[in-house]
Coordinates of C-alpha atoms in Angstrom, one line a residue:
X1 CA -280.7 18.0 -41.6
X2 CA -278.6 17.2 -44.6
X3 CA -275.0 17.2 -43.8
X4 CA -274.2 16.2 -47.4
X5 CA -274.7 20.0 -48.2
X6 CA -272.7 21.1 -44.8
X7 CA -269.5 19.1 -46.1
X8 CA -270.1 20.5 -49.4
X9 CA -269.8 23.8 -48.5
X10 CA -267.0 23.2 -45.9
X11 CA -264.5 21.9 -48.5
X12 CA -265.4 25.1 -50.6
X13 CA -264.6 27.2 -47.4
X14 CA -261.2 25.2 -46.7
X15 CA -260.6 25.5 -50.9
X16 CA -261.2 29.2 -50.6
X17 CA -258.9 29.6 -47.6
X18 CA -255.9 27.9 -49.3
X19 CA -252.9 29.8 -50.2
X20 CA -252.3 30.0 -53.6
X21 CA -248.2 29.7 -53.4
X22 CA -246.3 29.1 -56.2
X23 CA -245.1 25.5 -57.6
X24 CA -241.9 24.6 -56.0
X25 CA -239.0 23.4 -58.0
X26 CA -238.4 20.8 -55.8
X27 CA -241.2 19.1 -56.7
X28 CA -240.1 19.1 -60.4
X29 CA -237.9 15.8 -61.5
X30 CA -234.3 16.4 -61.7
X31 CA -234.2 15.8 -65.7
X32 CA -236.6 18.8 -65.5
X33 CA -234.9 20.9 -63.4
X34 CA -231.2 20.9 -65.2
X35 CA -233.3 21.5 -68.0
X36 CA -234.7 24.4 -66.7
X37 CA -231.5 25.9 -65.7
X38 CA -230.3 26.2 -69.6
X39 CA -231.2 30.2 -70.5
X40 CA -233.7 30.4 -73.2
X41 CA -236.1 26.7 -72.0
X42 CA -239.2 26.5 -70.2
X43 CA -240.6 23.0 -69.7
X44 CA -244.0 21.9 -70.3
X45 CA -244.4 21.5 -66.7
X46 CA -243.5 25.0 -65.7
X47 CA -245.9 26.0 -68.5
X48 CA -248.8 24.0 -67.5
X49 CA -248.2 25.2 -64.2
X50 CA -248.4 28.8 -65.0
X51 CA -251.4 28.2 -66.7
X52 CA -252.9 26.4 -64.0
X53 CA -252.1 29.3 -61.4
X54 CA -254.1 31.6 -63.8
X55 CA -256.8 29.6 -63.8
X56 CA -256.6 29.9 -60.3
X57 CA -257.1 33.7 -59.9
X58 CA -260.9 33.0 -60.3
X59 CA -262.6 34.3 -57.5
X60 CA -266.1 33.9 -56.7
X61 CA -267.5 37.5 -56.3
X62 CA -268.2 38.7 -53.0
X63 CA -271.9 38.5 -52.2
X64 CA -272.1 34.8 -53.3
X65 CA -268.9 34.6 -50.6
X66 CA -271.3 36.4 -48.1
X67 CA -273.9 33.8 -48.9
X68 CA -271.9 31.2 -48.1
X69 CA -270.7 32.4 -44.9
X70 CA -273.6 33.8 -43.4
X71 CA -276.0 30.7 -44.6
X72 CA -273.2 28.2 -43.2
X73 CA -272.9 30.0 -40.1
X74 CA -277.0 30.7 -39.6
X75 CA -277.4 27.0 -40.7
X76 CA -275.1 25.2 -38.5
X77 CA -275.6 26.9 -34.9
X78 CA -279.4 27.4 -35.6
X79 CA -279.5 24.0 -35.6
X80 CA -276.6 23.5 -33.4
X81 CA -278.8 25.3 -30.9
X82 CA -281.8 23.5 -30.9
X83 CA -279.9 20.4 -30.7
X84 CA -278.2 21.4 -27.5
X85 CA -281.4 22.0 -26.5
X86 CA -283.0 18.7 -27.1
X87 CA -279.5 16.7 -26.1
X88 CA -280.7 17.9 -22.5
X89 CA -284.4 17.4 -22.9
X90 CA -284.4 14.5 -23.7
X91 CA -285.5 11.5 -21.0
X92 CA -284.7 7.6 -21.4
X93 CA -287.7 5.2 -21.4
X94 CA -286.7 5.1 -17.4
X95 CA -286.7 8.7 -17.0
X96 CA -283.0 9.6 -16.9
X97 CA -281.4 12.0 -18.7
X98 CA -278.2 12.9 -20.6
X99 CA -276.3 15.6 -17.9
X100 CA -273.2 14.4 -18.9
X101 CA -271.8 18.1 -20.2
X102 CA -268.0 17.7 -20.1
X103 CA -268.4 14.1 -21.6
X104 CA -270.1 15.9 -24.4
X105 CA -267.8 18.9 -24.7
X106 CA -264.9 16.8 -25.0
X107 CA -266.7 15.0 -28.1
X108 CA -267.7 18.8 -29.9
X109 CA -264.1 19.7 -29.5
X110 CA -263.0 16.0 -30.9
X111 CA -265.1 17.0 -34.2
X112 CA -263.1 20.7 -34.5
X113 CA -259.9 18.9 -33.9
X114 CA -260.7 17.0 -36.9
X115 CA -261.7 19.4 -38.8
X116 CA -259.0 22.3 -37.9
X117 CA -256.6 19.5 -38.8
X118 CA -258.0 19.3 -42.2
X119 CA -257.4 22.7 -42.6
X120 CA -254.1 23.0 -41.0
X121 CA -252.6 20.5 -43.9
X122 CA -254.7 22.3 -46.6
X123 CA -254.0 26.5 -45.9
X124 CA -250.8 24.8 -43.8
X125 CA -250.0 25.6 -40.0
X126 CA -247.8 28.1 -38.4
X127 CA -244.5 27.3 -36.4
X128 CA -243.3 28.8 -33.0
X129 CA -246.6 29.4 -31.5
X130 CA -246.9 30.3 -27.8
X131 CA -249.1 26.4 -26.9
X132 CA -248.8 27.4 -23.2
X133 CA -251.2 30.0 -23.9
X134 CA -253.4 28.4 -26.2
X135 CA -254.0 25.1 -23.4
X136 CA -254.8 27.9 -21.4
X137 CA -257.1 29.4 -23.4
X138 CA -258.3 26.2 -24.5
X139 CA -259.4 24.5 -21.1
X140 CA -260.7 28.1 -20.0
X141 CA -263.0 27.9 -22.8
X142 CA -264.1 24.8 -22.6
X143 CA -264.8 25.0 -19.2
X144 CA -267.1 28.3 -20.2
X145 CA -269.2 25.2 -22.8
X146 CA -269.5 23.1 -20.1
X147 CA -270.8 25.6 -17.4
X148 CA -273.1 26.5 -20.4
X149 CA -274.1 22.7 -20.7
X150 CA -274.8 22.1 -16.9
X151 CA -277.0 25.5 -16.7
X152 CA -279.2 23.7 -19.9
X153 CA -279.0 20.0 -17.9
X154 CA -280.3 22.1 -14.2
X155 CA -283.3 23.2 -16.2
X156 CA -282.3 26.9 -17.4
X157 CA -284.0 27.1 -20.2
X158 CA -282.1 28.0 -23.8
X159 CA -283.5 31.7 -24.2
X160 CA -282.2 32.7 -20.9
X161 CA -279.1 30.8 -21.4
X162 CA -278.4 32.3 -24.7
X163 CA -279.3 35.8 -23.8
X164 CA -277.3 35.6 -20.3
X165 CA -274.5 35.0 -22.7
X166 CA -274.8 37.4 -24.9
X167 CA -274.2 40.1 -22.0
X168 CA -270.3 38.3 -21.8
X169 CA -269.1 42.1 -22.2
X170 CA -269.9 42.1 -18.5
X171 CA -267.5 40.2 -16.6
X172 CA -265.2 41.7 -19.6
X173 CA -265.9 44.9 -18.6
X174 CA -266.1 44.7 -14.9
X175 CA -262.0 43.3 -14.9
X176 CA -261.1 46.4 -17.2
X177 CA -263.0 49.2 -15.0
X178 CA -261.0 47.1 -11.7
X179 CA -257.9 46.4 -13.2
X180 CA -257.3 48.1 -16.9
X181 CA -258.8 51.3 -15.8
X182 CA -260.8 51.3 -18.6
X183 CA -263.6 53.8 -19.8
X184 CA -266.8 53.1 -21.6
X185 CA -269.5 54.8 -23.0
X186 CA -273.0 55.6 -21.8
X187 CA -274.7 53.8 -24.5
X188 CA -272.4 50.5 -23.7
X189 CA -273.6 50.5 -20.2
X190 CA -277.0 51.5 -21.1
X191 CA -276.7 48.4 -24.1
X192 CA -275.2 45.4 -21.3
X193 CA -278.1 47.2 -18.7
X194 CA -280.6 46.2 -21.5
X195 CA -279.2 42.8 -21.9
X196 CA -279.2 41.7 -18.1
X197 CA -282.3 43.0 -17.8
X198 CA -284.2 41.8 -20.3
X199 CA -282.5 38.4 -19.7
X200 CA -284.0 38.8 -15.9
X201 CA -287.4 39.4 -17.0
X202 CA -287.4 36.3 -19.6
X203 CA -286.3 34.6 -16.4
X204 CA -288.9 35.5 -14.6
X205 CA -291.4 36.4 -16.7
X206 CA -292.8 32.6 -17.7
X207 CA -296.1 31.8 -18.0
X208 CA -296.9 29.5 -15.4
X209 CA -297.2 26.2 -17.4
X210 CA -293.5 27.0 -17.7
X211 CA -290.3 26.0 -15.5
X212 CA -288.8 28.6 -13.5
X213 CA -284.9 28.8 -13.8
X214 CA -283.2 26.6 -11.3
X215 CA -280.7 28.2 -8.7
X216 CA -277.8 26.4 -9.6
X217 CA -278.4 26.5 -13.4
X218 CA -278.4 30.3 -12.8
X219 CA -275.1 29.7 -11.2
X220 CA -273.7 27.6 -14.3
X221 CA -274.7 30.9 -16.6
X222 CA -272.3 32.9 -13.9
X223 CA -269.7 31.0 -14.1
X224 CA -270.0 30.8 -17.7
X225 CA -269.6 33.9 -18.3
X226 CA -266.6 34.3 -15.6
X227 CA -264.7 32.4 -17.6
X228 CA -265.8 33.9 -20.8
X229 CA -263.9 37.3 -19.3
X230 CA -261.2 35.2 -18.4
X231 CA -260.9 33.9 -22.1
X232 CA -261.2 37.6 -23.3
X233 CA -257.8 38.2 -21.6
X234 CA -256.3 35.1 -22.1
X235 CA -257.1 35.8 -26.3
X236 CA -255.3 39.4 -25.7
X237 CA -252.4 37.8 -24.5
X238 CA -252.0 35.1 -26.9
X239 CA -252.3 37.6 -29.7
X240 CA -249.4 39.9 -28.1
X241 CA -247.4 36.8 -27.0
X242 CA -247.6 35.7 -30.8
X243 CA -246.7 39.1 -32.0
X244 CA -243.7 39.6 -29.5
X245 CA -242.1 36.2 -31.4
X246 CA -243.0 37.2 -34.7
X247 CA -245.7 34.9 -36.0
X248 CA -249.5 35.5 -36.7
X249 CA -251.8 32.6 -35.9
X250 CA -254.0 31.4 -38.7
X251 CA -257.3 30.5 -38.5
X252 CA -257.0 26.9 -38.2
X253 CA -254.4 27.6 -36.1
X254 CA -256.7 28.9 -33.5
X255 CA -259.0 26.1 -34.6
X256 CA -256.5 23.2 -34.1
X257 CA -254.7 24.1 -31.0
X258 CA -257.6 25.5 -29.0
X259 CA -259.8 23.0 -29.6
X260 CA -256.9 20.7 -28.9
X261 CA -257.0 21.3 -25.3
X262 CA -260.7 22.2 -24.9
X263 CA -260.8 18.2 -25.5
X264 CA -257.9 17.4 -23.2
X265 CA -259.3 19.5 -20.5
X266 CA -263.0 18.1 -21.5
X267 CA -261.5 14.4 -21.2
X268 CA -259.8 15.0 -18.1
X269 CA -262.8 16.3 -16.1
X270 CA -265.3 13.9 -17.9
X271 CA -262.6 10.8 -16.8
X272 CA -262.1 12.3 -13.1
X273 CA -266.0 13.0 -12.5
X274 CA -267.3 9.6 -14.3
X275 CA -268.5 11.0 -16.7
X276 CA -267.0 9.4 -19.4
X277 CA -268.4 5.6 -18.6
X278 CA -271.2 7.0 -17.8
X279 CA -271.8 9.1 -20.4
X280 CA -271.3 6.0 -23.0
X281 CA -273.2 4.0 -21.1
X282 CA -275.8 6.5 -21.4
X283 CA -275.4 7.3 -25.6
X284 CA -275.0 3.0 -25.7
X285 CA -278.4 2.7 -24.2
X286 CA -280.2 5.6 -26.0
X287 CA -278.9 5.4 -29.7
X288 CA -281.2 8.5 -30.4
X289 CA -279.5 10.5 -28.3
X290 CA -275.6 9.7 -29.8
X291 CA -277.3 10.7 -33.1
X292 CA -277.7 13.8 -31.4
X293 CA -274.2 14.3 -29.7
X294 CA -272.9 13.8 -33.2
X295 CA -275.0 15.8 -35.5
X296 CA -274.1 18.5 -32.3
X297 CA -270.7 18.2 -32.8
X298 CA -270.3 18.1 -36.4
X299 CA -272.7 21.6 -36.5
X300 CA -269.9 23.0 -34.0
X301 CA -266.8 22.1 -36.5
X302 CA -268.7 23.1 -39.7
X303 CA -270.0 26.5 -37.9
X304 CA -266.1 27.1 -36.9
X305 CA -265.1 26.5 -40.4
X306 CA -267.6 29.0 -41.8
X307 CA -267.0 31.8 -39.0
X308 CA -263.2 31.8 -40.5
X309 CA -264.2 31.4 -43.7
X310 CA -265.9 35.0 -43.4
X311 CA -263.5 36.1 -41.6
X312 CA -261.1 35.9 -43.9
X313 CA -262.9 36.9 -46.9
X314 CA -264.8 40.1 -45.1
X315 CA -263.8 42.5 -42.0
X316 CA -264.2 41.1 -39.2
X317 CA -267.3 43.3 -38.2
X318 CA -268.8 41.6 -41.1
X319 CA -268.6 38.4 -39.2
X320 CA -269.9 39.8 -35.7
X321 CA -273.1 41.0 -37.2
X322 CA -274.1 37.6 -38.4
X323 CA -273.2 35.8 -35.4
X324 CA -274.6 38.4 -33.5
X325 CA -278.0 38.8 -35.2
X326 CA -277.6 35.2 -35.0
X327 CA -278.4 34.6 -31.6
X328 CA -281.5 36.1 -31.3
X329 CA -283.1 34.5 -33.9
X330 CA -281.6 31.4 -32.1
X331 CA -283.9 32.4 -29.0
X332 CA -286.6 33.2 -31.6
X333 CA -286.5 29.6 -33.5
X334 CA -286.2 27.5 -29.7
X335 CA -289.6 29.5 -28.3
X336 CA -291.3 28.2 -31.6
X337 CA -290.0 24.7 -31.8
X338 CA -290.1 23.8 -28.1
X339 CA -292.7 25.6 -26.7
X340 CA -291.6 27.8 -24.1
X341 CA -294.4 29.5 -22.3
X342 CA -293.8 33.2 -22.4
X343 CA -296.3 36.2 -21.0
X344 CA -296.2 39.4 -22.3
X345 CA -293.6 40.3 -19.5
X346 CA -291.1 37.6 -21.0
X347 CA -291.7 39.1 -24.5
X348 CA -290.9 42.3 -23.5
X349 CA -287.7 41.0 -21.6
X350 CA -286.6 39.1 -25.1
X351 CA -287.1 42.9 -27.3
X352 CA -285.4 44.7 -24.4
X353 CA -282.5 42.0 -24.5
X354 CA -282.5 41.8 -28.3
X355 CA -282.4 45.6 -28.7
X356 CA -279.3 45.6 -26.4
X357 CA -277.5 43.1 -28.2
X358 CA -278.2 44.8 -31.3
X359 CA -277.2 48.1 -30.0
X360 CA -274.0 47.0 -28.5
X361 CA -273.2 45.8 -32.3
X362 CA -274.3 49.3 -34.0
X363 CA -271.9 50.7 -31.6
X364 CA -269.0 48.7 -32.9
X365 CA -270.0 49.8 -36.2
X366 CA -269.6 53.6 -35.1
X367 CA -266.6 52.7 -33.7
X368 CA -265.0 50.5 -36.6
X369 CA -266.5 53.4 -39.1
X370 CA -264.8 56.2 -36.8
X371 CA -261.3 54.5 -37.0

């Protein structure tokens, strides 16, 4: 994969995010500005400047903007995918393998750190934000990767993992029915039924040449999606806290901070479990596999970049759909690369989950449409 083209298109989506605010004076030299003050005289400065700030109202139309989102986004977690994948595949000339998950979240959320810092001193960053909230949100989050990352390293396979995930409006709607007293539709029961069943089948629908889902990986994919519902409500607060003092977090606000302490957290459990010496030891001995971690990481960061790059040139249903649609050609593209024996049963279980996800998206369509 050529990353040349990924940071290429990542400083066009931090260039296109940039506020386009007006000179300040204070920039201007002194001679300049007492000039300026006299009625009647406009420097040559303030000229250029204006002229420069109408050159700036070019705007590149919008479906070359869609373009750029959607093919950043498809492009970097496609391949972001099926490098998670072969992160925990892959076995050492002695056999061992790389299970080192929160040694390896802490790294992705190192790369978005980096890269929502960018971005915070280029579109500038917001003051007064509620950071209790956002560590919380952070190290739930994180935790939600890692669980992800152990259920890949105890031999769930990708397809299942990925389509367990994708029926996250579970757990999400399970706390608003007990606690929100909530009410949903029959065709967003009937669309997370599809998805948990379908993922069930794909489960246990291999072939037999393939491995069946371990116990404790399927407990990983629970937990992951526990605190995926947790994060739901944790993002609802944040939002209301933020609003309650008066500021709106930007999007490499959200990148910065949350990512932040997703690394803190991810160091912190990596450092306490061992995971941190042994997971360099590990990269140290196996240079392939660093390549790996880092290409991984770098997809996550330049994936982040282009989901709020489209978000904040289109609605954000606009965004959805491709990251949505996104994920089953994700299960699609990991079957064909690495192999995964399916029966007509698992195949089935895939179009029943797929349609499911799909459905629950044309629902928020109705929905966004109807408002």
């Amino acid at each position: 994969m050529n990353f040349v083209v990924f940071v290429a298109l990542l400083l066009v989506c931090l260039a296109s995010t940039v506020s386009a605010g007006k000179f300040p004076r204070s920039a201007l030299p002194s001679v300049v500005k007492s000039l300026s003050d006299k009625e009647g005289f406009v420097p040559k400065t303030e000229k250029t400047i204006v002229v420069a700030q109408e050159t700036q109202k070019f705007d590149l139309p919008k479906p070359i903007k869609l373009l750029i989102g959607a093919g950043g986004i498809y492009a970097a977690f496609l391949y972001y995918g099926t490098l998670q994948e072969e992160v925990f595949h892959y076995s050492a000339a002695d056999g061992t393998k790389f299970t080192q998950a929160w040694f390896l979240q802490a790294l992705e959320a190192l790369a978005n750190v980096v890269i929502g810092g960018a971005g915070l001193l280029a579109t500038g960053g917001s003051k007064n934000l509620p950071l209790n909230l956002f560590a919380l949100s952070g190290a739930t989050q994180v935790c939600a990767k890692a669980f992800t990352s152990l259920a890949l390293a105890s031999g769930v396979s990708f397809p299942v993992v990925t389509l367990a995930k994708s029926g996250k409006m579970v757990p999400v709607m399970i706390g608003s029915l007990l606690f929100g007293g909530a009410k949903y539709t029959l065709r967003e029961y009937a669309s997370v039924a599809a998805i948990i069943l379908g993922t069930t089948i794909v489960s246990m629908g291999k072939k037999k040449s393939g491995k069946a889902s371990s116990l404790t990986g399927i407990l990983f994919v629970v937990l992951s999606l526990a605190c995926d519902g947790i994060v739901g409500g944790m993002q609802s607060r944040l939002k209301a806290e933020s609003k309650k003092r008066g500021v709106v977090a930007k999007p490499y606000d959200m990148m910065f901070w949350t990512n932040l302490f997703m690394m803190a957290t991810g160091i912190v459990f990596a450092a306490v479990l061992g995971e941190a010496t042994s997971g360099i030891k590990f990269c140290l001995k196996n240079p392939v596999i660093m390549e790996k971690i880092v290409k991984f990481a770098l997809c996550s960061a330049v994936g982040q970049s282009f989901i709020f790059y489209t978000i904040s040139n289109f609605d954000p249903l606009v965004c959805t759909t491709v990251t949505t649609t996104r994920k089953v050609f994700s299960v699609l593209l990991s079957i064909f690369l690495n192999g995964h024996a399916m029966s007509k049963e698992g195949w089935f279980g895939i179009s029943l989950a797929s349609a499911g996800i799909l459905s629950e998206l044309q629902d928020k369509s109705s929905n966004k449409k109807a408002h």
